[in-house]
Coordinates of C-alpha atoms in Angstrom, one line a residue:
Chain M
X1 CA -6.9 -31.1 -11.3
X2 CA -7.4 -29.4 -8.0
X3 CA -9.6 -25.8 -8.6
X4 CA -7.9 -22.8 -7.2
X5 CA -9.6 -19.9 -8.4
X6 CA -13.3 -19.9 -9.1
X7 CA -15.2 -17.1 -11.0
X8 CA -19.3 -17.0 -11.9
X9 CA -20.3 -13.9 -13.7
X10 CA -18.2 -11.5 -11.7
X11 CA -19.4 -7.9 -12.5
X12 CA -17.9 -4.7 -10.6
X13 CA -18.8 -1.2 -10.9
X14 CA -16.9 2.0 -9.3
X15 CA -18.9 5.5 -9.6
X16 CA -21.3 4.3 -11.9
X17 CA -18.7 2.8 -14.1
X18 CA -18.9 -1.0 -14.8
X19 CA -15.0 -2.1 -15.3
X20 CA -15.7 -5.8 -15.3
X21 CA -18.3 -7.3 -16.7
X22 CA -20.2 -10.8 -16.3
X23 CA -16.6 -12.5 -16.1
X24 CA -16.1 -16.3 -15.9
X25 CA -12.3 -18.4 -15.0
X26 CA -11.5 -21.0 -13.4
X27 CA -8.0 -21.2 -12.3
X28 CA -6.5 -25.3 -11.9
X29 CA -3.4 -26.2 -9.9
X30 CA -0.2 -25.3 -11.5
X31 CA -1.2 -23.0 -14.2
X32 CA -0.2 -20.1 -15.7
X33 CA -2.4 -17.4 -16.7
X34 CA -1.5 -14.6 -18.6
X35 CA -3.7 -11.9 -18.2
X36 CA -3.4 -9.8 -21.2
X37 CA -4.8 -5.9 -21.6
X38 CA -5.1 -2.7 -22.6
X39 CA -4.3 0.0 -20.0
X40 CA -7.7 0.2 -17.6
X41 CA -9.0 -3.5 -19.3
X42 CA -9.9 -4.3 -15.6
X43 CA -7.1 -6.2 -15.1
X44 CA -5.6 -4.6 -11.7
X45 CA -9.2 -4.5 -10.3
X46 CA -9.8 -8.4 -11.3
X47 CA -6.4 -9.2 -9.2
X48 CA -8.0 -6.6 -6.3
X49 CA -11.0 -8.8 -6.1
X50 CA -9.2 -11.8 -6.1
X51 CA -7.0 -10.6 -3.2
X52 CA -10.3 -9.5 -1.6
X53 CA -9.1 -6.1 -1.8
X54 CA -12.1 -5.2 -3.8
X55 CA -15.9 -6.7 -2.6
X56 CA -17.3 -9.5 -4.5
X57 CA -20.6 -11.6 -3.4
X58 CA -20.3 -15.2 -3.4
X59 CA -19.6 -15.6 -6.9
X60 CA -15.8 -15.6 -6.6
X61 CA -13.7 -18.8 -4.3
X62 CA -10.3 -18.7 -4.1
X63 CA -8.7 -22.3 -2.8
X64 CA -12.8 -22.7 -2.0
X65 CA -13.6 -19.6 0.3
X66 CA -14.2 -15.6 -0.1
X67 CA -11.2 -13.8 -1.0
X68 CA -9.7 -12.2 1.7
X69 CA -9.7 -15.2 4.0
X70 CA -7.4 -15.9 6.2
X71 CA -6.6 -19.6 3.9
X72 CA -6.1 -17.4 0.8
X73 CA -4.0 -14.9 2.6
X74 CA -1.4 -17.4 3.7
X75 CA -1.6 -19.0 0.5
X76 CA -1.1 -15.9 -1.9
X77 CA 1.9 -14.0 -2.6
X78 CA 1.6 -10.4 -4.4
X79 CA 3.4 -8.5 -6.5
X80 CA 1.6 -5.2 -7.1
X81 CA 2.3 -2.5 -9.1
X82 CA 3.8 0.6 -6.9
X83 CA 6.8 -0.6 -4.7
X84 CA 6.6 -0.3 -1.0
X85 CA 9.5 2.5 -0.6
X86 CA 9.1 3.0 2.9
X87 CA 11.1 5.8 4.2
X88 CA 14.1 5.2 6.9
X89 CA 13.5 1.3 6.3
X90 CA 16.4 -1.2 5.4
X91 CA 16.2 -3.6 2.9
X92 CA 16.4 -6.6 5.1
X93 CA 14.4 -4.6 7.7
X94 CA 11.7 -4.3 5.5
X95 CA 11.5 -8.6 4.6
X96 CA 12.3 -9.7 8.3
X97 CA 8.9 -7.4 8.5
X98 CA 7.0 -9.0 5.7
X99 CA 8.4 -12.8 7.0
X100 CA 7.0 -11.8 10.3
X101 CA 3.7 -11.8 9.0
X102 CA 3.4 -15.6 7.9
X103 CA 3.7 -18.1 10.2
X104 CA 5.4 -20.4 7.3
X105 CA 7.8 -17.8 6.1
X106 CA 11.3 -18.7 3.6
X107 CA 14.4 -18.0 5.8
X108 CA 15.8 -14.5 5.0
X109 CA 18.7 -15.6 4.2
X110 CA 17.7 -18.2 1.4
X111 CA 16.0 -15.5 -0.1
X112 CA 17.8 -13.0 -0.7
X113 CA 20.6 -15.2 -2.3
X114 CA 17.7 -16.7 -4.6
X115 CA 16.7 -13.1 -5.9
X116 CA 20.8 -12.0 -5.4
X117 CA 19.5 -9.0 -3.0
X118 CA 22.7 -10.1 -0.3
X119 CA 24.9 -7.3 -1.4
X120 CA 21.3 -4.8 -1.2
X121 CA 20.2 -6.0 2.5
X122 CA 21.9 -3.1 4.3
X123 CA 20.4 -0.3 2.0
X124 CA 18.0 1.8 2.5
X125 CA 14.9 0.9 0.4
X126 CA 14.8 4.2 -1.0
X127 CA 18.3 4.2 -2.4
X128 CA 17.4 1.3 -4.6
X129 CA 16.9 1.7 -8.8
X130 CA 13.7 1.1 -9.6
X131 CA 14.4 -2.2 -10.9
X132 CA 16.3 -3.9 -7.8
X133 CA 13.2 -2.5 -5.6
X134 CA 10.9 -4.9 -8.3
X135 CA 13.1 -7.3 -7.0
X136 CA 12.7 -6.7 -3.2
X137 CA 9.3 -6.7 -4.2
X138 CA 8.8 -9.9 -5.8
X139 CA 11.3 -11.2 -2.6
X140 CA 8.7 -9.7 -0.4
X141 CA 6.2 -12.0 -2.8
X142 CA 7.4 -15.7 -2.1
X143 CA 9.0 -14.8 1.6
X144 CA 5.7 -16.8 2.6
X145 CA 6.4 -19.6 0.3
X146 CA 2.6 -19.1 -1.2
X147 CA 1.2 -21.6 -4.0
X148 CA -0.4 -18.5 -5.8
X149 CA 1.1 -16.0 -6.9
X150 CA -1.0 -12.7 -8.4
X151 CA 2.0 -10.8 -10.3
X152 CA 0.5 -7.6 -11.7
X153 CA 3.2 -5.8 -14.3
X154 CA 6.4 -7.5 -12.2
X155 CA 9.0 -6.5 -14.8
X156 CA 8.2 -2.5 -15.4
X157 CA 10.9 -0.9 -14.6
X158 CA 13.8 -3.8 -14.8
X159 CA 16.3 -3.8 -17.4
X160 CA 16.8 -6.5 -20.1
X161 CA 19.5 -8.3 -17.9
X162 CA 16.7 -8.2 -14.8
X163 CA 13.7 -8.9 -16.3
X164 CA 15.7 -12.1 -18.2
X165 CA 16.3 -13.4 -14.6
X166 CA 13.0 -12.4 -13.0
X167 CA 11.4 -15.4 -16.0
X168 CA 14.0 -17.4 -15.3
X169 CA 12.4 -17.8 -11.3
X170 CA 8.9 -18.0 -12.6
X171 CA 9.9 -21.0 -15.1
X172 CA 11.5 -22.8 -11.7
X173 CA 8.4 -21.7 -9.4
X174 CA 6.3 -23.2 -12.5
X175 CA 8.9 -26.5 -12.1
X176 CA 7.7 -26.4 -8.7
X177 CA 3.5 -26.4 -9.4
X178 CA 3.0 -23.0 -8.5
X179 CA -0.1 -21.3 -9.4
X180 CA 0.0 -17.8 -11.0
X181 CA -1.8 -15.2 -12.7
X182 CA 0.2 -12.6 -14.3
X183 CA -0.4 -9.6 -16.0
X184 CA 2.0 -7.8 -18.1
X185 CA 3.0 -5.2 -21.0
X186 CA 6.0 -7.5 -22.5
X187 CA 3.8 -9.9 -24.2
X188 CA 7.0 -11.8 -26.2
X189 CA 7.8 -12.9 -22.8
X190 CA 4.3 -13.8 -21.1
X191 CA 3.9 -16.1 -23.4
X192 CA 6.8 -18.0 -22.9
X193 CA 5.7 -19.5 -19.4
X194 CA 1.8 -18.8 -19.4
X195 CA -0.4 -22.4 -19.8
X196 CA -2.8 -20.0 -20.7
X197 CA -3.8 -16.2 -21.8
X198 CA -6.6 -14.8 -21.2
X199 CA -7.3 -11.6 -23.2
X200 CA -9.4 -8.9 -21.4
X201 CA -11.0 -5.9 -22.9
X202 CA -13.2 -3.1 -21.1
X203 CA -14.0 -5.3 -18.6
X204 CA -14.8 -9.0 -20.6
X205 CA -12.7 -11.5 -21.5
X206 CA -12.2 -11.7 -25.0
X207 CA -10.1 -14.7 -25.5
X208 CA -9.2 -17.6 -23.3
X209 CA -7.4 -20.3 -24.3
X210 CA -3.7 -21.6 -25.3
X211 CA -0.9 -19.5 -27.3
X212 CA -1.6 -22.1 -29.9
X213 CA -5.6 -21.7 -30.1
X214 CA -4.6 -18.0 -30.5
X215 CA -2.5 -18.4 -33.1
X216 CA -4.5 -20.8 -34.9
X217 CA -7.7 -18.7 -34.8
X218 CA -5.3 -15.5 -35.9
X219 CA -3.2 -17.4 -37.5
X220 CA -1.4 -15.1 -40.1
X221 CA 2.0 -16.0 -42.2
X222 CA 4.3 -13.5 -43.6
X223 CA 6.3 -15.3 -46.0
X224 CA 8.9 -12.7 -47.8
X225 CA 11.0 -13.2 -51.0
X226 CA 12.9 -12.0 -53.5
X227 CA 11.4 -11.9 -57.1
X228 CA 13.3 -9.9 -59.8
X229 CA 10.6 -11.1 -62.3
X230 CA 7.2 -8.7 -62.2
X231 CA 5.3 -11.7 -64.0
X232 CA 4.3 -14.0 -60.9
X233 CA 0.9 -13.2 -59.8
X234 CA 1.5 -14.2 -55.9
X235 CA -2.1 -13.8 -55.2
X236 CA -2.9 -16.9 -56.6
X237 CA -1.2 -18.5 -54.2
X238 CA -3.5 -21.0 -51.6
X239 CA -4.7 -19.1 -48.6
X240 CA -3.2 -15.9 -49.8
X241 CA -5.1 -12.4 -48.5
X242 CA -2.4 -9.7 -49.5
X243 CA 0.5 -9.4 -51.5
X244 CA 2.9 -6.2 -51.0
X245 CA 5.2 -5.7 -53.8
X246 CA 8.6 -3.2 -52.6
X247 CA 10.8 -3.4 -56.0
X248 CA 11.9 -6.7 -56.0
X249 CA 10.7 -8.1 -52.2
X250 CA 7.7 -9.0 -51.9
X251 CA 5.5 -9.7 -48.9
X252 CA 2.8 -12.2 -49.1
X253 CA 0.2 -12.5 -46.1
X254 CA -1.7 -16.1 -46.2
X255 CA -3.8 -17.9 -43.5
X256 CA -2.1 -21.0 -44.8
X257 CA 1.6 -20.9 -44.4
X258 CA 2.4 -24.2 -44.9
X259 CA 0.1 -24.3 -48.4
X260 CA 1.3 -21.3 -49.9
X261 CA 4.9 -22.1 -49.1
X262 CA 4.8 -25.3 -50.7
X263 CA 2.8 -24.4 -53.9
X264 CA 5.0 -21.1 -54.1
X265 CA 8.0 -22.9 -54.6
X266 CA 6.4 -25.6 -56.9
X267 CA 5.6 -22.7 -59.3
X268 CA 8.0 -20.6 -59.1
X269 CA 11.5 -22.1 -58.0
X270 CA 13.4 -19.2 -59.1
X271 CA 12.5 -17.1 -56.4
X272 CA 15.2 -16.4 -53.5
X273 CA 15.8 -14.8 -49.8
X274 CA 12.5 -16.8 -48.2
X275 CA 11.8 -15.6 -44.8
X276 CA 8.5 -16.6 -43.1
X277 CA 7.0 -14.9 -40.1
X278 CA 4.1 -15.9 -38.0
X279 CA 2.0 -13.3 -36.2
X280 CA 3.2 -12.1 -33.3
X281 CA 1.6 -12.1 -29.9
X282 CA 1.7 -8.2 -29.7
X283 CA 0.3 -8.3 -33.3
X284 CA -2.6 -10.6 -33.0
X285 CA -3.4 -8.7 -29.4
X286 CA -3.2 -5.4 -31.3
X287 CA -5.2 -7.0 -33.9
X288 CA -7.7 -8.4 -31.8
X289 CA -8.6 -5.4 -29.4
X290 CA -8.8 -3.0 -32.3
X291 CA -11.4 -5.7 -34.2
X292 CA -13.2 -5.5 -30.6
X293 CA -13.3 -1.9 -30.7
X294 CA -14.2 -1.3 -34.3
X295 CA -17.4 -3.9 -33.6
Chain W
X1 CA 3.2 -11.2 21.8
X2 CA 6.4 -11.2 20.3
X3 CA 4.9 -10.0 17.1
X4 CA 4.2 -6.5 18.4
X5 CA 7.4 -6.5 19.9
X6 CA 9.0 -6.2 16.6
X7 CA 6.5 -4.6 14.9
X8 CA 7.0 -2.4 17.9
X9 CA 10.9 -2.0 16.9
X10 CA 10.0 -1.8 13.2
X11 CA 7.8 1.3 13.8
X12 CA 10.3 2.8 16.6
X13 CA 13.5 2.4 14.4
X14 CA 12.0 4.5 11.1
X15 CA 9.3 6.4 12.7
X16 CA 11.3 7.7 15.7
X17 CA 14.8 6.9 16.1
X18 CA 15.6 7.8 12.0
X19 CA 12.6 10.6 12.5
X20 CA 14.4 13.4 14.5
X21 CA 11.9 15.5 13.7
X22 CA 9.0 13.7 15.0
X23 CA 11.2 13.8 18.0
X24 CA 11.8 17.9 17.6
X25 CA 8.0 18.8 17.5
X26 CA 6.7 16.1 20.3
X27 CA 9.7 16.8 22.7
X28 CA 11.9 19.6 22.3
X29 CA 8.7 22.3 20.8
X30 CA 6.8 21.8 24.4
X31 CA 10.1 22.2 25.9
X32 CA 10.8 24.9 24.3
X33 CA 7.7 26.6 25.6
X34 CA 7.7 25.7 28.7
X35 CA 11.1 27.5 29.4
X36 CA 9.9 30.6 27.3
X37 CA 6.3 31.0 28.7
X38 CA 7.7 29.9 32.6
X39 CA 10.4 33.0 32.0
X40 CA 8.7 35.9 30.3
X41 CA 5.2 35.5 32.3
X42 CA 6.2 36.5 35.8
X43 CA 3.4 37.7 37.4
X44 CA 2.0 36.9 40.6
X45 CA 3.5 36.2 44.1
X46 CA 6.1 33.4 44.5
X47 CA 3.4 30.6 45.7
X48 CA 1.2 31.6 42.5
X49 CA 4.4 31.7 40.5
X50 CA 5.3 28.3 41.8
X51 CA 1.8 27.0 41.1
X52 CA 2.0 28.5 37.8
X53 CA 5.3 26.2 37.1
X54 CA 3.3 23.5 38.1
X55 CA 0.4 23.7 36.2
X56 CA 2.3 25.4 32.6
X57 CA 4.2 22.1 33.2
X58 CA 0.8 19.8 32.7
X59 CA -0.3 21.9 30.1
X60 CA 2.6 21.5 28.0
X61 CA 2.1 17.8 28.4
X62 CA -1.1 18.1 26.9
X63 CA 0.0 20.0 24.6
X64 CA 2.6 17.1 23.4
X65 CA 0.0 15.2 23.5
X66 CA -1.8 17.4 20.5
X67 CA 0.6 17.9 18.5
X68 CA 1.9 13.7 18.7
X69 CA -1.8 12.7 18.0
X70 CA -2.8 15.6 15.2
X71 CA 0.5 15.4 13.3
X72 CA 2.2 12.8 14.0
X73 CA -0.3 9.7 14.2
X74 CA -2.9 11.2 10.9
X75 CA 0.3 12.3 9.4
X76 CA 1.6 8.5 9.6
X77 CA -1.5 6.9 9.2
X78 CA -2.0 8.8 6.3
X79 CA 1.7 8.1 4.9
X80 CA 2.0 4.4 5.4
X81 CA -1.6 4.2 3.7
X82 CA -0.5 6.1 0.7
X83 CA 2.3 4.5 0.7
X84 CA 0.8 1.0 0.4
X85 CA 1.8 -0.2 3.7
X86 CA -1.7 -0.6 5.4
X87 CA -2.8 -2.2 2.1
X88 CA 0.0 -4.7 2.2
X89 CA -0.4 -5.7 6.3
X90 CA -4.0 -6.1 5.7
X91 CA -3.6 -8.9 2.7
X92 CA -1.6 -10.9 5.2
X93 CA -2.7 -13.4 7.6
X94 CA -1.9 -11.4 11.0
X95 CA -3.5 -7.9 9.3
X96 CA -2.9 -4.5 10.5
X97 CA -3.8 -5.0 14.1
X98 CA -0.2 -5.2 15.4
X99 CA 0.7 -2.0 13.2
X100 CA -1.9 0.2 14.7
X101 CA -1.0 -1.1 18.0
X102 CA 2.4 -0.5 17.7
X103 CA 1.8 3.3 16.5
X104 CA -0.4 3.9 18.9
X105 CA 1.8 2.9 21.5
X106 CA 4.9 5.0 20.2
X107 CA 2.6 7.9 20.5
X108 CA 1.5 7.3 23.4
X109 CA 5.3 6.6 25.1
X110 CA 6.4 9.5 23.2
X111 CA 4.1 11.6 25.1
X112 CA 5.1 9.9 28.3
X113 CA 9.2 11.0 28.0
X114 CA 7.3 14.7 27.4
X115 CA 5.9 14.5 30.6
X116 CA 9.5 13.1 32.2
X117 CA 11.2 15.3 29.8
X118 CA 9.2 18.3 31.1
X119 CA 9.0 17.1 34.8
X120 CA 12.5 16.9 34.6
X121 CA 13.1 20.8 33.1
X122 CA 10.2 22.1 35.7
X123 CA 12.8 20.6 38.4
X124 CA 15.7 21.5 37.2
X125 CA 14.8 25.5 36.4
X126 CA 11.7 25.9 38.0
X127 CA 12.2 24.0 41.7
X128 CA 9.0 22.0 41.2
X129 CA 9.1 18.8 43.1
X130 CA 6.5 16.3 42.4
X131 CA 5.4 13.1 44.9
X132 CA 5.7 9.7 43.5
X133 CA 1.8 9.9 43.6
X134 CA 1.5 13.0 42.0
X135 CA 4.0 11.6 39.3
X136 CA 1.6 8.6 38.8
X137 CA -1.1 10.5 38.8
X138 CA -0.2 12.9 36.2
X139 CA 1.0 9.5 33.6
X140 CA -2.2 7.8 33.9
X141 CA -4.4 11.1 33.2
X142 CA -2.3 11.8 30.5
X143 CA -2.7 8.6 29.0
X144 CA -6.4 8.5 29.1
X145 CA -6.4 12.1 28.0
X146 CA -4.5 11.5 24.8
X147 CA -7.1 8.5 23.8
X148 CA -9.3 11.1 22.1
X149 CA -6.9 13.3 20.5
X150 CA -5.7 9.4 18.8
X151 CA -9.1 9.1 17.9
X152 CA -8.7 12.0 16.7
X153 CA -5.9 11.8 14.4
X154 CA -6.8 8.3 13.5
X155 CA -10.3 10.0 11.6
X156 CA -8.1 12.9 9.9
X157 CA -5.7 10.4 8.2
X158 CA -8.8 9.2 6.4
X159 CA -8.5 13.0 4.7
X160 CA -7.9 12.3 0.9
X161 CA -4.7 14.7 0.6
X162 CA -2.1 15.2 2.4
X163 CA -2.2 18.5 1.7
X164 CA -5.6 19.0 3.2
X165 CA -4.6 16.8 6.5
X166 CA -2.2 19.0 6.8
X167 CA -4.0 22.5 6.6
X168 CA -6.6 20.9 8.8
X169 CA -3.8 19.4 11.5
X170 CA -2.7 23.3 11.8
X171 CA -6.4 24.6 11.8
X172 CA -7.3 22.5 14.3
X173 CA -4.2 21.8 16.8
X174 CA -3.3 25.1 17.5
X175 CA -6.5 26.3 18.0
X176 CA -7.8 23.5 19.9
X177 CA -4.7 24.1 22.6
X178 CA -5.1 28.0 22.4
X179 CA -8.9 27.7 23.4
X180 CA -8.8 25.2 26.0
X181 CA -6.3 27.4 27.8
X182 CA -2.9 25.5 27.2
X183 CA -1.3 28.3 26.2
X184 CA -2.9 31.5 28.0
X185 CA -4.8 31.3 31.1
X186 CA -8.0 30.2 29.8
X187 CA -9.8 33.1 31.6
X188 CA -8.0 35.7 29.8
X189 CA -10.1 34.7 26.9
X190 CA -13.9 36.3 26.1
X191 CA -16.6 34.2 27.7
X192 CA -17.8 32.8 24.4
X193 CA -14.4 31.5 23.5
X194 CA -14.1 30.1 26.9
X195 CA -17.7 28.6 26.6
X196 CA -16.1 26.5 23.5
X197 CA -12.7 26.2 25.3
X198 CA -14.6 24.4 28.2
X199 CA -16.0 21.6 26.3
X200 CA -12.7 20.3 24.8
X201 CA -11.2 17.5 25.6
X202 CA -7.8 19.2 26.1
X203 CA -9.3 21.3 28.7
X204 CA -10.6 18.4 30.7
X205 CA -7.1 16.5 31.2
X206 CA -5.6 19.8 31.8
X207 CA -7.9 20.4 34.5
X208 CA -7.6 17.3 35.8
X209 CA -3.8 17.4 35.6
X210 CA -4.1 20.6 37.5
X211 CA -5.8 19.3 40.4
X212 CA -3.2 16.4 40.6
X213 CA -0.6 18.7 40.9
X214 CA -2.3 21.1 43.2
X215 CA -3.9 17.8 45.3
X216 CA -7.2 19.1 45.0
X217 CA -10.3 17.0 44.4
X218 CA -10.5 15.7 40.9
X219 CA -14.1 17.1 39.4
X220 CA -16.4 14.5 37.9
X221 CA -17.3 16.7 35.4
X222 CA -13.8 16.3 33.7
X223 CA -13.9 12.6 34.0
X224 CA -17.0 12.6 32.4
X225 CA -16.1 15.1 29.7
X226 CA -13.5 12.7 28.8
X227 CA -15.2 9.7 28.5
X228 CA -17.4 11.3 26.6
X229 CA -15.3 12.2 24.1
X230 CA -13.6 8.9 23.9
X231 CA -16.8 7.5 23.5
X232 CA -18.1 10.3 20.2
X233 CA -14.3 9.4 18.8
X234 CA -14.7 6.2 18.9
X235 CA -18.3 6.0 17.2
X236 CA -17.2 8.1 14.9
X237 CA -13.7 6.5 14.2
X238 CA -15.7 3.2 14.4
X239 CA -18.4 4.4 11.3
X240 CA -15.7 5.8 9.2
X241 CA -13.5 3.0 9.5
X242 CA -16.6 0.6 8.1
X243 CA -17.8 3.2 5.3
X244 CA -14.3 2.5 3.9
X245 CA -13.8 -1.2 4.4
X246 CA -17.7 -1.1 2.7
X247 CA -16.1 0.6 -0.5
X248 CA -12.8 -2.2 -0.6
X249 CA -9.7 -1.5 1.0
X250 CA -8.2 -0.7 -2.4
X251 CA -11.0 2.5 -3.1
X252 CA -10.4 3.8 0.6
X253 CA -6.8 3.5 0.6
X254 CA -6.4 5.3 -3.4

């Protein structure tokens, strides 16, 4: 797998304040990072660096030279958070200006009818809803065609309807091997195209790895039921740590789901209305920062 | 090339042509005054009045000039990097070169139609007629003598607020073309204003207008004033500009 992004014990500080700390990634062809945080995590200021927006020394490559070279500028696309609203500036004005920068730039036309912005091109940008100007945005993005893409919060602001669409392009820009690294609030729907999450906290990475490794090291099961009888002692149960009893529903927690289901209904058939949950994303992350914190 | 051409028509179309009131205060507010100032001072005999057309007419220029670099390029500067845009140009292969060129170069031919714009009123109202020579003359000082007062504008859009760029675009415009005699006769002023006034760079292409017009010898001590003032802006432009890309373009553009 060809490396794209490269990072050795990055550390930054601003005013005496160290916001990321002793951080190591490396970022292959074709994948999709999640970058997952707590507001001020360091998780604009890693994308920053990246972009060379922010100094580094030699410890960070991106496609195998400094950020902020001239390779890695014609081979990045950005979305960052704050829109470009320039005043007195079309919408098609505004990309023809963005195109003119890259010397490999989409056609206009192709993308504004991939992102639907034909009806918006004679607009002024400041008449748009904060959502369709996410959406010029992103355009403004993959007008150079880039093969990475640093997408930092892309969906605040869009409604259900947009942001559904807005995942539907990154799943065919992942279909095309496109490399991305993407931060954002709506966990439920990072993880449905990110290879990989990374969780940061004050500056460190506190988990990298696969939505799967995650769950499986916070792997929690919420199996629900409906038990008239006040006899069954639930806690008994394999891999049970909780039991929550609400009149007749009772909520067990276990760390093995598939044990407890199957000895649960071995002992006690007459129990009805079986749900089971697995921990969410938002949970675990909740979870996992407040452990960090507590520590 | 061609890529300053339309970065060129990018920056004309929303800075100028949808901006009529970049327009009003680079334009029409020196030709205001030079109407107002030409009729209510009448003093002197007809030549002196005649010179005095002449000369008013440079000064307004200069004047443009001012107010085009001290509001309008820190106040754009100052927008477009709030705003992101600077930030933006810079993360892309061809960088913000062509964007400062291109604002530049709308100040700068906004300051030329001043001087046709006035050249044209001081003929119409005031009988001045001006040689070819004279007209060349007085474009390419005033193109050299707005280089500073870029400079100039170029360092205040580096202030952190827009609020304080503009207090300081007011405390230092109108002063600036009060004491180096743009306004008033400069020697109507006490000496120890006009000691100040004569070290400006304002007063320098003024005087150096007013011997174009007048086709008296040019002094060296204005070219020199000039130059030297390009050359301080530029130093100091030059340091601040690499104190900020030393912090990261994203601390000196927040």
């Amino acid at each position: 797998m060809k490396q794209i992004i490269s990072i050795k014990n990055l550390s930054f500080s601003y005013s005496k304040n160290e916001i990321i700390k002793g951080l190591n990634l490396s970022v292959n062809k074709g994948e999709i990072i999640g970058l997952i945080g707590e507001n001020g995590a360091g998780k604009t200021t890693l994308l920053n660096i990246l972009l060379g927006l922010l100094p580094s020394k030699n410890n960070v490559q991106v496609f195998g030279k400094q950020p902020g070279s001239l390779i890695a500028k014609q081979k990045i696309g950005s979305m960052l958070q704050g829109d470009l609203v320039l005043s007195s500036v079309r919408v098609e004005e505004f990309l023809e200006e963005v195109a003119m920068q890259y010397s490999n730039a989409i056609p206009l036309e192709q993308i504004l009818m991939q992102l639907g912005l034909e009806q918006q091109r004679r607009k002024f940008l400041k008449e748009l809803s904060g959502g369709l100007m996410r959406r010029v945005t992103f355009a403004q993005a993959l007008l150079s065609n880039p093969d990475l893409l640093f997408l930092d919060e892309p969906t605040v602001g869009m409604d259900a309807q947009a942001r559904h669409v807005f995942w539907e392009h990154i799943k065919e820009l992942q279909r095309q091997g496109k490399t991305m690294i993407i931060t954002s609030h709506y966990l439920e729907e990072i993880q449905q195209v990110a290879s990989r999450l990374i969780i940061l906290q004050k500056g460190q990475f506190i988990f990298q790895g696969t939505l799967k490794e995650l769950q499986d090291r916070h792997k929690q099961t919420t199996i629900t039921i409906t038990s008239e009888s006040e006899k069954p002692n639930f806690a008994e149960l394999m891999g049970v740590v909780s039991v929550e009893r609400n009149s007749s529903q009772v909520a067990i927690k276990t760390v093995d789901g598939d044990s407890t289901l199957k000895e649960l209904l071995l002992k006690y058939p007459d129990v009805s209305n079986i749900t089971v949950e697995h921990e969410s994303l938002e949970r675990i992350f909740l979870q996992m920062t407040k452990d960090k914190e507590q520590r | 090339m061609i890529n300053i051409m339309r970065q060129l028509k990018f920056d004309a179309l929303r800075l100028v042509i949808r901006n009529k009131s970049f327009l009003f205060f680079t334009l029409l507010m020196p030709a205001g005054f030079y109407l107002l100032f030409t009729k209510v001072m009448v003093v002197g005999s007809e030549t002196e009045m005649h010179q005095f057309y002449m000369t008013y007419m440079g000064s307004m220029t200069i004047y443009s000039g001012v107010i085009g670099a001290i509001f309008g390029v820190s106040t754009i500067l100052k927008r477009d990097r709030d705003k992101g845009l600077v930030l933006f140009l810079q993360m892309t292969p061809t960088g913000s070169k062509n964007y400062y060129i291109s604002v530049y170069t709308i100040t700068v031919l906004l300051n030329l139609c001043a001087v046709i714009v006035l050249g044209l009123l001081a003929r119409l109202v005031n009988n001045v007629d001006l040689s070819l020579k004279q007209s060349a003359m007085i474009l390419l000082i005033v193109l050299v003598g707005q280089i500073p007062m870029i400079l100039l504008g170029t360092l205040m859009s580096y202030f952190k607020t827009q609020e304080t760029l503009s207090v300081a675009s007011n405390l230092i415009a109108f002063p600036l073309a009060i004491v180096s005699g743009l306004w008033w006769p400069i020697n109507t002023m006490p000496d120890w204003l006009q000691g100040i006034g004569k070290v400006m760079p304002t007063y320098f292409a003024n005087n150096l207008l007013e011997k174009a017009m007048l086709h008296s010898q040019f002094d060296l001590e204005d070219i020199y004033g000039i130059i030297t003032w390009i050359v301080m802006m530029g130093c100091l432009t030059r340091l601040v500009v690499k104190i900020q890309q030393k912090k990261g373009l994203r601390i000196s553009e927040a």
